[in-house]
Each structure stands twice: as C-alpha cells, then as structure tokens.
Amino acid sequence: MSAAHHHSLALLHGLFLLLLLLFFFCGGADGSEVPPPQNVTTKTLNTNYTLSWDWAPGAAGTHAVTFTTQYVPRYQLRFKKKKTPNWITACNQTSHRSCDLTRFNLHYLGIFVLRVQATVDGQHSEWAQKEFCPDKEAALGPPSNVTLAPAGSDLDVVLTDPLTSNNTSMREHVPDLYYHVQYWERQADGQASPHKQLRINTTMVTLPGLKAWTWYCVRVQSRYDFYSKISDFTVPHCMQTEGSIPWWNIFLYFLGSLLFFFLIVLGTIYSLFRCCKTVKDVLNPSDQMPSHLKKYLCSSPGSDIPRLLTPDSESELLCEGVTICPPPAVLESHIPPAEELAAPPSGLEPNSSVRHSRQDSSSSGDSGVYSSGGGSSGSSALKQLSAVRHNHMGSDDSFKGLLDPERVNLREMTAHLKSQPEVADEGVVDVCV
C-alpha cells in the first residue's frame, strides 16, 4: 500500500508541475514575455526635449513592435492614494525609438516622470520609467549669434542669448547666465597663438589690448554655475582691426581717385567727339563727287550705272519758281494849249491838229501808240495833209521843208516844253503836230 501511495503522490506532483508550467505559459498574455525598453535617456538643449530608448530587434521575432510614451508631473504620484495620476500620452503606438516632448512646453523648473512601453502582436511590456528635471538636466546652448565690429584698433563683440523653443531668451529661465569669451591673434603661418579669456554678463563687450591692422578670432560659450552647465563653443569668428591711416596712404588714394576720374572724363569726351565726327561724316561727307563723274551720271540715262543726280533734281535744289506780273498799263494823253493850236504851220488848215497819245509798255520805254485827237478832227487833219501834199507836188523842196519830221518835231517840242511840265517817269516828251 505504501508503494502505491508513493506512486500516486508522484503523479500528483507531476500534474502540479505541469499545471504550473501551463500557468506560466498562459500568463504571457498580460505582457510579461515582451521585454521592456532599455537605456531610457533624454536628449535636451535649452527647452527642446526628446526621450529616447533602446530595444533588442530580435525580441519581437517576425512581429512589428510599437511604443507608447507618457508623462506626468511627479507631485501627482505622491498623492496617488487620494487621486489617480493623470498620465498624458505624448506618443502613441509609434515605431520610432524616440519621442519629442518639446511641443508640450514642460515647465523648466518642474520635475516629471516619463515612461515608455513596448507592444508586440497585442502583448505589452512593462513600463520603463525615468524622472526628468529640465532645470537640472537640460543642456545649455551657446549664444545663438556672434557679431564682430571694428572699433578703431579694438573689436566690439555683440552676442545674442540662447533661444528657447519659442524663440525667447534663455535668461527668462536662467537669470545667472553668463558668457566665457576666448580670443586670439590669427597667425599668417597658421601657428597657434595663446588664447585670452574674458568673462562677461552682458551681450556686448570691447576686446582690449589689440593691435592695429591685425586679424583676431573670437569664440564664445554659455555657462551656468549652479548646475555646472557649460555649453559648446561657437564657431570662431575672425575680423581685422583698424587704425589710423597714414598720410601718404590718403595721398595715394586721392591721386588714384583723381586719375581715375580724369580718365573717365577724358574717355567720355573723346567718345562723344568721335561719335559726332562719325555722324557728321556720314551726313555731310567731305569727299565730293568729281565733276566729270557727276556730269556723266546725270547725262547718261541709258547707262548701267545708277543715276545719282538728275538735272531736274539739281534745278529743284538750286532754283525757286518766280512769277512775274506786268504792271498795269498807263495811258497818258497831252493836249497842247490853245495858242499853239491857233497858229498852225503853213500849208495846214487851222483846224487840223493831231494829238499824240502814248501808252506805256512794260517791255520798252520808248514804244508808244499814236492816235488822232478825236474821231472827226483826226480824219479831217489827214485829209488836209493829203491835199497839201498834192498841191505841192511840183516843188519837192518846199514840201520836204514843210513836212520835215525833224523840223516839225523840234519846233513843236520847243513850244511844248515851255508850256508843259516834264514827265519824270521815262524821260519821254509827247509832241503835238
């Protein structure tokens, strides 16, 4: 009976172990088999915070793994018996090995508890936690900007405070912030020169004891002594100092400027002169066409050479049209006095008289038209003159003496000049016969 009893006890013991193994195997559904993240750390700069961690790649096998990150102020965990802490999820089911907490604006002087959990195929790991205090753990950044400006033989250094994630000065969170300045002379051969140190609490400083016309380099770092925070140095900024300019240097600058200005003005005047001369030569060339060539080109209409000038065009260029209008005709009539008419020459009848009329002409001064003094008297005078001629046919000498034109004209002209005024226009005297 004892052997059977021991055998039954061994079976019960084996069943108990089997059930215990099954219990542990089935208990993996609550996340005890998924390993939690390892090496949870924070990467910070000023007010930029990022939580990062490590996780073994082979722990999930062929399944995908995701992570969830949460945070809560630490003071809420101290009163968890009175109030359940309110965990805030920063990153939910992400595949990245980090979570950015900057956008949550964690208070710089607060203390927070951060935790991260891994999830594989619906199974969760335990939470990996870490406390975080920005004021103590957040790294301090260097000045956001460094500017150098020459001040004679010295250099002015102008700094810009480190900036927060909201682009505000870090002095709002770190009032005791100060700067450590290093500057040195830059050697032409590249050899290192001793560095000079300077501590400043302001954002502007003038570096003393520098040489004129010498290159210097400057770099700056931020410091906070309460938590022994020291930032990285900025990139070195180099600049050359200035100094008083020698008089001979000023004189050379003046001569160079004067010479340059003179050359510019001279070149401009010469260019304008050449342009004007070229335009003048094009519009009015000094080389005229030979006369024989000009005559040939004008007088050869059938030649193959193009006619540059024509007689018509030349006459149009040299002449202008003139219209000549003749003056109006002036008719002058002179009547001899009565005493001359009363004594006619011998051989003529007393009533016979001839009136001489002259019509001025524009073409000749001594041309005239002779007409009788009246219609009836003129015809009677001619008849009397014809009768006298027939009566004196026998004596030619007497007729010639009676009708000699020169004698008659002189006689009548003398008598007429005594009684009539002179005509001043053409010097012609009207004579009555």
XYZ file of C-alpha atoms in Angstrom:
433
model
C 0.000 0.000 0.000
C 2.830 2.304 0.710
C 4.307 1.830 -2.772
C 1.006 2.623 -4.425
C 0.624 5.602 -2.170
C 4.050 6.950 -3.148
C 3.263 6.351 -6.789
C 0.066 8.393 -6.562
C 1.884 11.190 -4.808
C 4.460 11.301 -7.611
C 1.697 11.568 -10.194
C 0.078 14.399 -8.302
C 3.400 16.165 -8.054
C 3.946 15.835 -11.797
C 0.485 17.167 -12.557
C 1.129 20.088 -10.262
C 4.341 20.952 -12.079
C 2.586 20.606 -15.429
C -0.194 22.907 -14.336
C 2.371 25.363 -13.015
C 4.163 25.378 -16.372
C 0.881 25.828 -18.201
C 0.029 28.707 -15.891
C 3.279 30.497 -16.614
C 2.890 29.816 -20.333
C -0.626 31.185 -20.443
C 0.302 34.108 -18.227
C 2.323 35.687 -21.130
C -0.870 37.345 -22.412
C -0.534 40.157 -19.835
C 2.831 41.336 -21.296
C 5.341 39.601 -19.037
C 7.034 37.949 -22.030
C 7.625 41.192 -24.037
C 10.821 42.796 -22.738
C 10.591 46.475 -21.760
C 12.686 49.196 -23.473
C 16.204 49.689 -22.170
C 18.520 52.709 -21.645
C 15.809 55.326 -21.457
C 17.500 58.744 -21.706
C 16.667 62.336 -22.563
C 18.345 64.468 -25.227
C 17.914 68.138 -24.411
C 19.083 71.586 -25.488
C 17.664 74.661 -23.774
C 13.906 73.856 -23.834
C 13.962 71.204 -26.558
C 13.389 67.759 -25.008
C 13.452 64.334 -26.658
C 13.027 60.964 -24.882
C 14.932 58.069 -26.484
C 15.459 54.382 -25.648
C 16.893 51.102 -26.919
C 15.153 47.799 -27.676
C 16.533 44.447 -28.878
C 15.488 43.890 -32.514
C 15.170 40.072 -32.154
C 12.895 40.199 -29.135
C 9.762 40.606 -31.278
C 10.663 37.890 -33.780
C 8.817 38.478 -37.024
C 6.188 40.724 -35.446
C 6.210 44.513 -35.564
C 6.849 46.427 -32.370
C 5.363 49.788 -31.360
C 5.995 52.093 -28.416
C 3.840 54.327 -26.270
C 5.263 57.251 -24.278
C 3.535 59.030 -21.386
C 4.484 61.630 -18.780
C 3.041 63.060 -15.583
C 4.248 65.633 -13.007
C 5.939 63.852 -10.145
C 3.880 65.512 -7.425
C 0.763 63.654 -8.664
C 2.383 60.299 -7.908
C 2.934 61.254 -4.272
C -0.775 61.635 -3.738
C -1.887 58.557 -5.690
C -3.845 57.276 -2.738
C -6.020 60.369 -2.776
C -6.148 60.919 -6.541
C -5.315 58.782 -9.554
C -2.459 60.381 -11.547
C -3.346 61.690 -15.000
C -0.814 60.246 -17.405
C -0.520 62.299 -20.596
C 0.242 60.339 -23.749
C 2.935 62.054 -25.791
C 3.479 59.367 -28.459
C 1.016 56.520 -29.042
C 1.877 53.273 -30.839
C 4.842 54.712 -32.752
C 7.572 52.629 -34.337
C 10.303 55.205 -33.614
C 12.804 54.764 -30.814
C 12.271 58.337 -29.612
C 9.522 60.780 -28.704
C 9.680 64.594 -28.941
C 8.297 66.306 -25.833
C 9.114 69.892 -26.876
C 5.606 70.776 -28.038
C 4.193 70.050 -24.564
C 6.097 73.014 -23.050
C 7.238 71.243 -19.898
C 7.934 73.735 -17.161
C 11.663 74.431 -16.908
C 11.696 74.225 -13.100
C 9.312 71.238 -12.825
C 10.042 67.536 -12.220
C 8.326 64.965 -14.420
C 8.108 61.173 -14.631
C 8.446 59.765 -18.124
C 7.616 56.190 -19.099
C 7.637 54.110 -22.284
C 6.079 50.695 -23.104
C 6.629 48.245 -25.988
C 3.805 46.355 -27.717
C 4.289 43.200 -29.843
C 1.335 41.467 -31.509
C -1.067 42.847 -28.917
C 1.145 41.918 -25.968
C 2.538 44.762 -23.806
C 5.783 45.024 -21.926
C 6.305 46.596 -18.568
C 6.713 50.395 -18.323
C 10.228 51.751 -18.268
C 10.253 54.981 -16.210
C 12.618 57.931 -15.783
C 12.476 61.158 -13.801
C 13.314 64.328 -15.655
C 14.057 67.866 -14.338
C 14.797 70.375 -17.148
C 16.473 72.903 -14.868
C 18.959 70.299 -13.729
C 19.324 68.044 -16.763
C 18.618 70.190 -19.826
C 21.794 71.170 -21.629
C 22.558 74.850 -22.144
C 23.202 76.041 -25.668
C 25.825 78.561 -26.868
C 24.897 82.097 -27.970
C 22.615 81.980 -30.970
C 24.619 84.651 -32.799
C 28.038 86.327 -32.533
C 28.835 89.559 -34.416
C 32.181 91.347 -34.619
C 32.589 95.034 -35.442
C 35.839 97.043 -35.660
C 36.246 99.864 -33.139
C 39.490 101.503 -34.156
C 42.279 99.189 -33.102
C 39.829 97.167 -30.939
C 36.927 94.847 -31.692
C 33.335 95.008 -30.480
C 31.706 91.640 -29.784
C 27.893 91.559 -29.864
C 26.147 88.394 -28.626
C 22.617 87.068 -28.827
C 21.323 84.959 -25.919
C 20.491 81.288 -26.426
C 16.892 80.903 -27.550
C 14.127 78.662 -26.288
C 11.802 76.631 -28.476
C 9.535 79.705 -28.595
C 12.425 81.969 -29.715
C 12.697 83.759 -26.397
C 15.852 84.362 -24.380
C 17.060 81.636 -22.041
C 17.692 84.343 -19.440
C 13.995 84.052 -18.616
C 14.746 80.578 -17.230
C 18.419 81.046 -16.282
C 18.909 84.536 -14.826
C 22.516 83.805 -13.786
C 23.611 83.028 -17.323
C 26.997 84.462 -18.366
C 29.478 84.044 -21.225
C 33.044 82.895 -21.479
C 34.905 84.632 -24.344
C 38.146 83.411 -25.881
C 40.058 85.473 -28.458
C 43.473 85.173 -30.058
C 45.602 86.611 -32.826
C 45.430 84.715 -36.078
C 48.895 83.955 -37.368
C 49.668 84.152 -41.079
C 51.672 80.916 -40.955
C 48.837 79.033 -39.228
C 50.663 78.530 -35.920
C 48.633 78.541 -32.705
C 48.791 81.646 -30.560
C 47.909 81.939 -26.855
C 44.227 82.409 -26.076
C 42.995 85.224 -23.902
C 39.997 84.668 -21.607
C 37.193 87.052 -20.755
C 34.022 86.610 -18.676
C 31.044 88.872 -19.370
C 27.478 89.039 -18.073
C 26.230 91.311 -20.864
C 25.713 90.730 -24.550
C 28.294 93.294 -25.728
C 31.973 93.754 -24.955
C 35.005 95.500 -26.464
C 38.126 93.382 -26.575
C 41.012 95.456 -25.199
C 44.730 95.423 -25.947
C 44.555 94.549 -29.648
C 46.990 95.550 -32.371
C 46.014 97.746 -35.284
C 45.535 96.124 -38.679
C 45.715 92.636 -37.175
C 43.408 89.644 -37.578
C 41.771 88.245 -34.423
C 39.439 85.295 -33.894
C 36.727 85.030 -31.216
C 34.607 82.175 -29.864
C 32.082 82.199 -27.002
C 30.330 79.660 -24.760
C 27.435 79.955 -22.299
C 27.776 78.964 -18.650
C 25.522 78.387 -15.651
C 27.389 77.639 -12.433
C 24.509 76.448 -10.222
C 24.248 73.104 -12.039
C 27.706 73.445 -13.647
C 26.257 73.796 -17.120
C 28.736 74.644 -19.846
C 27.728 74.893 -23.471
C 29.821 74.190 -26.533
C 31.892 76.961 -28.075
C 30.544 78.807 -31.063
C 32.277 78.638 -34.421
C 35.293 81.006 -34.409
C 34.596 84.410 -35.960
C 37.585 86.353 -37.306
C 37.999 90.023 -38.253
C 40.797 92.510 -38.832
C 41.184 95.514 -36.588
C 41.577 99.027 -37.940
C 43.740 102.005 -37.054
C 44.800 105.475 -38.097
C 45.507 105.743 -41.829
C 48.963 107.176 -42.748
C 49.021 110.481 -44.635
C 50.864 109.007 -47.585
C 48.174 106.360 -47.898
C 45.496 109.059 -48.025
C 47.530 110.968 -50.635
C 47.848 107.877 -52.809
C 44.116 107.253 -52.543
C 43.458 110.842 -53.598
C 45.792 110.652 -56.580
C 44.316 107.357 -57.664
C 40.783 108.708 -57.443
C 41.742 111.869 -59.335
C 43.462 109.904 -62.078
C 40.536 107.550 -62.395
C 38.073 110.441 -62.635
C 40.254 112.218 -65.208
C 40.470 109.109 -67.368
C 36.726 108.627 -67.187
C 36.018 112.231 -68.206
C 38.640 112.173 -70.956
C 37.324 108.928 -72.339
C 33.766 110.254 -72.312
C 34.730 113.456 -74.145
C 36.763 111.544 -76.731
C 33.909 109.105 -77.305
C 31.433 111.947 -77.817
C 33.825 113.679 -80.229
C 34.289 110.528 -82.269
C 30.548 109.905 -82.384
C 29.818 113.456 -83.536
C 32.552 113.288 -86.186
C 31.273 109.972 -87.475
C 27.714 111.259 -87.724
C 28.924 114.418 -89.466
C 30.987 112.432 -91.971
C 28.024 110.204 -92.734
C 25.525 113.028 -93.184
C 27.902 115.534 -94.850
C 30.918 113.742 -96.359
C 33.950 115.890 -97.109
C 34.885 113.956 -100.258
C 32.686 115.371 -103.055
C 31.962 113.511 -106.261
C 34.223 114.511 -109.181
C 32.572 116.871 -111.644
C 33.091 114.641 -114.679
C 31.607 111.652 -112.863
C 28.721 113.764 -111.648
C 28.115 115.069 -115.186
C 28.336 111.567 -116.595
C 25.900 110.140 -114.077
C 23.483 112.976 -114.744
C 23.680 112.792 -118.556
C 23.651 109.027 -119.125
C 20.073 107.826 -118.718
C 20.748 104.594 -120.606
C 23.846 103.523 -118.725
C 24.007 100.671 -116.229
C 25.327 102.974 -113.543
C 22.513 104.260 -111.333
C 21.764 107.925 -111.771
C 22.603 109.613 -108.507
C 21.720 113.130 -109.664
C 19.386 114.366 -112.411
C 19.095 117.836 -113.937
C 15.580 118.109 -112.671
C 16.522 117.285 -109.142
C 19.515 119.659 -109.255
C 17.400 122.502 -110.599
C 14.838 121.840 -107.932
C 17.518 122.088 -105.304
C 19.087 125.320 -106.644
C 16.127 127.278 -108.048
C 12.802 128.532 -106.870
C 9.796 129.365 -109.031
C 9.184 133.106 -109.581
C 6.013 134.559 -111.075
C 6.418 137.919 -112.883
C 3.327 140.064 -113.133
C 3.423 143.063 -115.597
C 2.463 146.460 -114.180
C -0.878 147.858 -115.272
C -0.857 149.918 -118.496
C -0.922 153.667 -118.010
C -2.417 155.794 -120.802
C -1.167 159.353 -120.960
C -2.780 162.000 -123.116
C -1.452 165.508 -123.621
C -3.478 168.362 -125.249
C -1.465 171.372 -126.428
C -2.507 174.839 -125.321
C -4.970 176.918 -127.293
C -2.398 179.449 -128.539
C -0.388 176.722 -130.222
C -3.485 175.342 -131.874
C -4.395 178.834 -133.105
C -1.212 179.140 -135.167
C -0.839 176.080 -137.324
C 2.125 175.701 -139.610
C 1.951 176.900 -143.156
C 0.305 174.558 -145.544
C -2.022 173.154 -142.844
C -5.531 174.144 -142.107
C -6.228 175.853 -138.840
C -8.480 173.085 -137.614
C -6.073 170.391 -138.479
C -4.458 169.097 -135.352
C -3.075 165.841 -134.344
C -2.997 164.632 -130.824
C -0.251 162.427 -129.795
C -1.055 159.676 -127.326
C 1.351 157.267 -125.736
C 0.572 154.060 -123.969
C 3.217 152.892 -121.620
C 4.511 149.365 -122.009
C 6.340 147.159 -119.592
C 8.733 145.861 -122.206
C 10.273 149.118 -123.668
C 10.484 152.737 -122.548
C 10.303 154.468 -125.952
C 7.487 152.420 -127.515
C 4.106 154.167 -127.963
C 0.846 154.178 -129.871
C -0.075 157.255 -131.790
C -3.711 158.067 -132.316
C -5.622 161.100 -133.530
C -7.004 163.545 -131.049
C -10.607 162.774 -131.950
C -12.625 160.803 -134.445
C -13.663 163.637 -136.836
C -10.783 166.023 -136.232
C -8.228 163.277 -136.803
C -9.705 162.241 -140.130
C -10.005 165.851 -141.305
C -6.412 166.518 -140.457
C -5.295 163.577 -142.518
C -7.366 164.763 -145.439
C -5.851 168.217 -145.215
C -2.373 166.793 -145.084
C -3.047 164.732 -148.199
C -4.399 167.773 -150.054
C -1.400 169.836 -149.166
C 0.842 167.104 -150.459
C -0.933 167.050 -153.812
C -0.862 170.834 -154.080
C 2.840 170.970 -153.560
C 3.687 168.082 -155.868
C 5.591 170.348 -158.189
C 8.014 171.636 -155.592
C 9.659 168.835 -153.672
C 11.908 171.055 -151.681
C 9.152 173.119 -150.247
C 7.159 170.041 -149.334
C 10.066 168.456 -147.665
C 10.746 171.585 -145.777
C 7.156 171.835 -144.772
C 6.820 168.213 -143.705
C 10.322 167.583 -142.471
C 9.795 165.485 -139.321
C 12.829 166.787 -137.509
C 11.936 170.394 -138.001
C 8.356 169.892 -137.074
C 9.325 167.910 -134.015
C 11.904 170.412 -132.828
C 9.613 173.317 -133.347
C 6.727 171.762 -131.619
C 8.912 170.337 -128.860
C 10.323 173.740 -128.019
C 6.928 175.312 -127.752
C 5.582 172.378 -125.816
C 8.413 172.319 -123.292
C 7.809 175.915 -122.457
C 4.191 175.309 -121.553
C 4.068 171.736 -120.184
C 5.789 170.185 -117.187
C 8.288 167.421 -117.619
C 7.265 163.779 -117.323
C 9.559 162.159 -114.775
C 8.777 158.532 -115.294
C 10.550 157.573 -118.513
C 12.030 160.779 -119.938
C 9.628 160.774 -122.954
C 8.098 164.061 -124.099
C 4.859 163.992 -126.007
C 4.916 166.197 -129.035
C 1.855 167.507 -130.812
C 1.984 168.035 -134.550
